[in-house]
Coordinates of C-alpha atoms and ligand atoms in Angstrom, one line a residue:
M67 CA 1.0 -6.4 -20.6
K68 CA -1.4 -8.0 -18.0
Y69 CA -2.3 -6.1 -15.0
Y70 CA -0.3 -7.5 -11.9
D71 CA -0.8 -7.4 -8.2
Q72 CA 1.0 -4.2 -6.9
H73 CA 1.0 -4.9 -3.1
L74 CA 2.7 -8.1 -2.0
H75 CA 4.9 -9.2 0.9
T76 CA 7.6 -11.9 1.2
Y77 CA 9.9 -13.1 3.9
F78 CA 11.8 -9.8 3.4
S79 CA 9.0 -8.1 5.4
Y80 CA 9.1 -8.4 9.2
D81 CA 5.5 -10.1 9.3
A82 CA 5.6 -12.5 6.3
D83 CA 7.1 -15.7 5.4
E84 CA 6.0 -16.3 1.8
T85 CA 8.5 -16.8 -0.9
F86 CA 8.9 -15.0 -4.4
E87 CA 8.5 -18.5 -6.0
S88 CA 5.1 -19.0 -4.8
Y89 CA 3.8 -15.9 -6.4
L90 CA 5.9 -16.6 -9.5
E91 CA 4.5 -20.1 -9.9
N92 CA 1.0 -18.8 -9.4
F93 CA 1.1 -16.1 -12.2
D94 CA 2.7 -15.8 -15.5
G95 CA 3.2 -12.0 -15.6
F96 CA 5.0 -9.6 -13.5
V97 CA 5.5 -9.9 -9.9
V98 CA 6.6 -7.0 -7.7
T99 CA 6.9 -7.2 -3.9
T100 CA 6.5 -4.3 -1.6
E101 CA 8.3 -5.2 1.5
H102 CA 7.8 -3.4 4.8
F103 CA 10.0 -0.4 5.8
D104 CA 8.7 0.6 9.2
L105 CA 11.1 2.6 11.4
A106 CA 10.6 2.8 15.2
N107 CA 8.0 0.1 14.8
P108 CA 5.8 -0.4 18.0
V109 CA 4.9 -4.0 16.9
T110 CA 8.5 -5.3 17.0
H111 CA 10.3 -2.4 19.2
Q112 CA 12.7 -2.0 16.5
D113 CA 13.4 -0.5 13.1
D114 CA 12.2 -2.8 10.4
A115 CA 13.7 -2.4 7.0
P116 CA 14.3 -5.0 4.2
D117 CA 17.8 -6.1 3.8
Y118 CA 18.4 -4.1 0.5
Q119 CA 21.5 -6.0 -0.6
A120 CA 20.1 -9.3 0.0
Y121 CA 16.8 -8.3 -1.7
Q122 CA 18.5 -7.1 -4.9
K123 CA 20.7 -10.2 -5.0
K124 CA 17.7 -12.6 -4.6
I125 CA 15.6 -10.6 -7.3
S126 CA 18.5 -10.6 -9.8
E127 CA 18.9 -14.5 -9.3
L128 CA 15.2 -15.0 -9.7
N129 CA 15.1 -12.7 -12.7
Q130 CA 17.6 -15.0 -14.5
Q131 CA 15.4 -18.1 -13.8
Y132 CA 12.0 -16.5 -14.3
Q133 CA 12.4 -14.3 -17.5
N134 CA 12.9 -10.9 -15.8
R135 CA 9.3 -11.0 -14.3
I136 CA 10.4 -9.7 -10.8
L137 CA 10.3 -6.1 -9.9
K138 CA 11.6 -4.4 -6.7
G139 CA 9.3 -2.6 -4.5
I140 CA 8.9 -1.2 -0.9
E141 CA 6.1 -0.1 1.4
I142 CA 7.3 2.9 3.1
G143 CA 5.7 3.3 6.5
Y144 CA 5.6 7.1 7.4
I145 CA 6.1 8.4 10.9
A146 CA 7.0 12.1 11.3
S147 CA 9.5 11.5 14.2
E148 CA 11.6 9.3 11.7
K149 CA 11.1 11.2 8.6
E150 CA 14.9 12.2 8.1
R151 CA 15.9 8.6 8.6
I152 CA 13.4 7.5 6.3
K153 CA 14.7 9.8 3.7
D154 CA 18.1 8.8 4.3
Y155 CA 17.4 5.1 3.9
L156 CA 15.7 5.5 0.6
K157 CA 18.2 8.0 -1.1
D158 CA 20.8 5.5 -2.5
K159 CA 18.2 2.8 -3.3
N160 CA 16.2 2.0 -6.5
Y161 CA 12.8 0.7 -6.6
D162 CA 10.3 0.0 -9.3
L163 CA 7.3 0.8 -7.0
K164 CA 7.1 2.8 -3.8
L165 CA 3.8 2.5 -1.8
L166 CA 3.3 5.2 0.9
S167 CA 1.6 4.0 4.0
I168 CA 0.9 5.0 7.7
H169 CA 0.9 2.0 10.1
H170 CA 1.5 3.4 13.5
N171 CA 1.9 6.5 15.5
G172 CA 5.0 5.7 17.4
Q173 CA 3.1 4.2 20.3
F174 CA 0.9 1.6 18.7
D175 CA 0.0 0.1 15.3
Y176 CA -3.5 0.7 14.1
L177 CA -4.2 -2.9 13.8
D178 CA -3.4 -3.4 17.6
D179 CA -6.5 -5.0 19.1
F180 CA -7.2 -2.2 21.7
V181 CA -7.5 0.4 18.9
A182 CA -10.9 -1.1 18.3
D183 CA -12.0 0.4 21.7
M184 CA -10.7 3.7 21.0
D185 CA -12.7 6.8 19.7
Y186 CA -12.5 6.4 15.8
R187 CA -12.9 10.3 15.6
V188 CA -9.6 10.8 17.5
I189 CA -7.9 8.0 15.6
L190 CA -9.0 9.0 12.2
D191 CA -8.0 12.7 12.9
E192 CA -4.6 11.9 13.8
Y193 CA -4.2 9.3 11.1
L194 CA -5.3 11.6 8.2
K195 CA -3.0 14.4 9.4
A196 CA -0.2 12.0 9.3
M197 CA -1.2 10.9 5.9
N198 CA -1.3 14.4 4.4
E199 CA 2.0 15.2 5.9
A200 CA 3.5 11.9 4.4
I201 CA 2.5 12.9 1.1
D202 CA 4.2 16.2 1.3
E203 CA 7.5 14.6 2.8
I204 CA 7.9 11.4 1.0
P205 CA 8.1 10.9 -2.8
A206 CA 6.3 7.7 -3.8
N207 CA 4.0 6.3 -6.5
V208 CA 1.0 5.0 -4.7
L209 CA -1.0 5.9 -1.5
A210 CA -1.6 2.5 -0.1
H211 CA -4.7 1.5 1.9
F212 CA -6.2 5.0 2.6
D213 CA -8.3 3.2 5.4
Y214 CA -5.5 1.5 7.4
G215 CA -6.1 3.5 10.4
I216 CA -9.8 2.7 10.7
R217 CA -9.7 -1.0 9.6
L218 CA -10.6 -2.0 13.1
F219 CA -13.6 0.3 13.5
D220 CA -16.2 -1.0 11.0
L221 CA -17.1 2.4 9.9
T222 CA -20.0 3.2 7.8
V223 CA -19.6 5.6 4.8
E224 CA -21.7 8.2 6.6
Q225 CA -19.1 8.0 9.5
L226 CA -16.5 8.4 7.1
Q227 CA -18.0 11.3 5.5
E228 CA -17.7 13.3 8.7
F229 CA -14.1 13.6 7.5
E230 CA -14.9 14.5 4.0
P231 CA -13.0 17.7 4.1
Q232 CA -9.8 16.2 5.2
L233 CA -10.2 13.4 2.6
I234 CA -10.6 15.9 -0.1
Q235 CA -7.5 17.8 1.1
I236 CA -5.5 14.5 1.0
F237 CA -6.7 13.3 -2.3
K238 CA -6.0 16.8 -3.9
N239 CA -2.5 16.6 -2.3
A240 CA -2.1 12.9 -3.8
I241 CA -3.2 14.1 -7.1
K242 CA -0.8 17.1 -7.1
H243 CA 2.0 14.6 -6.2
Q244 CA 1.0 12.2 -8.8
L245 CA 0.3 9.5 -6.3
A246 CA -2.1 6.7 -7.4
F247 CA -5.2 5.6 -5.3
E248 CA -4.8 2.0 -4.2
V249 CA -7.7 -0.4 -4.0
N250 CA -6.5 -2.7 -1.3
A251 CA -8.2 -6.1 -1.4
K252 CA -7.4 -6.9 2.3
S253 CA -9.2 -3.7 3.4
T254 CA -12.2 -4.4 1.0
H255 CA -12.6 -8.1 1.6
L256 CA -10.9 -9.1 4.9
Y257 CA -11.7 -5.9 6.8
H258 CA -15.0 -5.5 4.9
N259 CA -14.4 -1.9 3.9
L260 CA -15.6 -2.2 0.3
A261 CA -18.3 0.5 0.7
L262 CA -15.7 2.8 1.9
Y263 CA -13.4 2.1 -1.1
D264 CA -16.4 2.6 -3.3
Y265 CA -17.1 6.0 -1.8
A266 CA -13.3 7.1 -1.5
L267 CA -12.7 6.0 -5.1
D268 CA -15.5 8.3 -6.4
L269 CA -14.3 11.1 -4.3
Y270 CA -10.7 10.7 -5.7
L271 CA -12.0 10.5 -9.3
S272 CA -14.4 13.5 -8.8
L273 CA -11.3 15.6 -7.8
G274 CA -9.6 14.7 -11.0
G275 CA -7.6 11.7 -9.9
K276 CA -6.8 9.3 -12.7
L277 CA -4.3 6.9 -11.3
I278 CA -5.5 3.8 -9.7
T279 CA -3.8 0.6 -8.6
L280 CA -5.0 -2.7 -7.3
G281 CA -3.2 -4.6 -4.7
S282 CA -3.9 -7.6 -2.7
D283 CA -1.7 -6.7 0.4
G284 CA -1.0 -10.5 0.3
H285 CA 1.5 -11.8 3.0
K286 CA 0.9 -15.3 1.9
I287 CA -0.1 -17.2 -1.4
E288 CA -3.7 -17.6 -0.2
H289 CA -4.2 -13.9 -0.4
F290 CA -2.4 -13.2 -3.8
R291 CA -4.6 -11.5 -6.3
L292 CA -7.5 -11.8 -3.7
H293 CA -10.9 -11.2 -5.3
F294 CA -9.2 -9.5 -8.3
D295 CA -12.1 -10.2 -10.7
E296 CA -14.6 -8.6 -8.6
L297 CA -12.5 -5.6 -7.8
L298 CA -11.5 -5.1 -11.4
A299 CA -15.3 -5.2 -12.2
L300 CA -16.0 -2.6 -9.6
I301 CA -13.1 -0.3 -11.0
K302 CA -14.4 -0.7 -14.6
S303 CA -17.8 0.1 -13.4
K304 CA -16.6 3.7 -12.7
G305 CA -15.5 4.1 -16.3
I306 CA -11.8 3.4 -15.7
N307 CA -10.3 1.2 -18.2
E308 CA -6.5 1.5 -17.4
L309 CA -4.6 0.8 -14.1
A310 CA -1.3 2.5 -13.1
T311 CA 1.7 0.3 -12.8
Y312 CA 5.3 1.4 -12.2
Q313 CA 8.5 0.0 -13.6
N314 CA 11.7 1.8 -12.4
G315 CA 9.5 4.4 -10.9
Q316 CA 7.9 5.3 -14.3
L317 CA 4.2 5.2 -14.8
Q318 CA 2.9 2.6 -17.3
L319 CA -0.9 2.3 -17.9
V320 CA -2.2 -1.0 -18.4
K321 CA -5.6 -1.9 -20.0
I322 CA -8.0 -3.8 -17.9
Ligands
ZN483 ZN1 0.4 -1.6 4.8
ZN484 ZN1 1.5 -4.2 2.8

């Protein structure tokens, strides 16, 4: 099996219009989409949840047409105030892959423009607390874009290192819950956080972490498998020869 992109969105996500067919026709291996599930979303002032029935139906139709190459996924946006409703939504649904993310704090999304003018220490502190709590509360496979809350700050590694004790706590917790660390291509190449990933990946590995995934976070075909060659080379340079994939929630390691 060939490694496949494990962070993708289609029109089942509130902020994307891309079709499954676009991804399927540009790659001959598996395609998994990880659709946004963001309750109490301050961006849209509503609950954003993929229509599970319609998603299942579409995927089973496409699987007949595309040799069972499509897998079901979800990107769970954690927010403490909604944690019971999040668990309730997930309890009767099956996914191949579950990503765990923190996108907003109930008042604003961390990608809202004005966040760039806020104090990164205040934001990062609250964001990391939410991430640690999310790991404890929500069973998932992958800790997605660990840097989402600071994408707008252009932080240096030195600035991020001020939070190393919290990062160590989070990565230890992720390892305990068998959550993979995601290398997110949108973060590394569109938000220029490659150095932060280089540092964080080393930290995760130094703590005994072994599960790594690579995802483009593509919302359109132009970002599908974004800079994968370069990112795979970076991952391999750290002595990692297998990436984690998930089918029906079960870990399957794939050689890279
Ligand atoms: Zn996300
Ligand atoms: Zn995403």
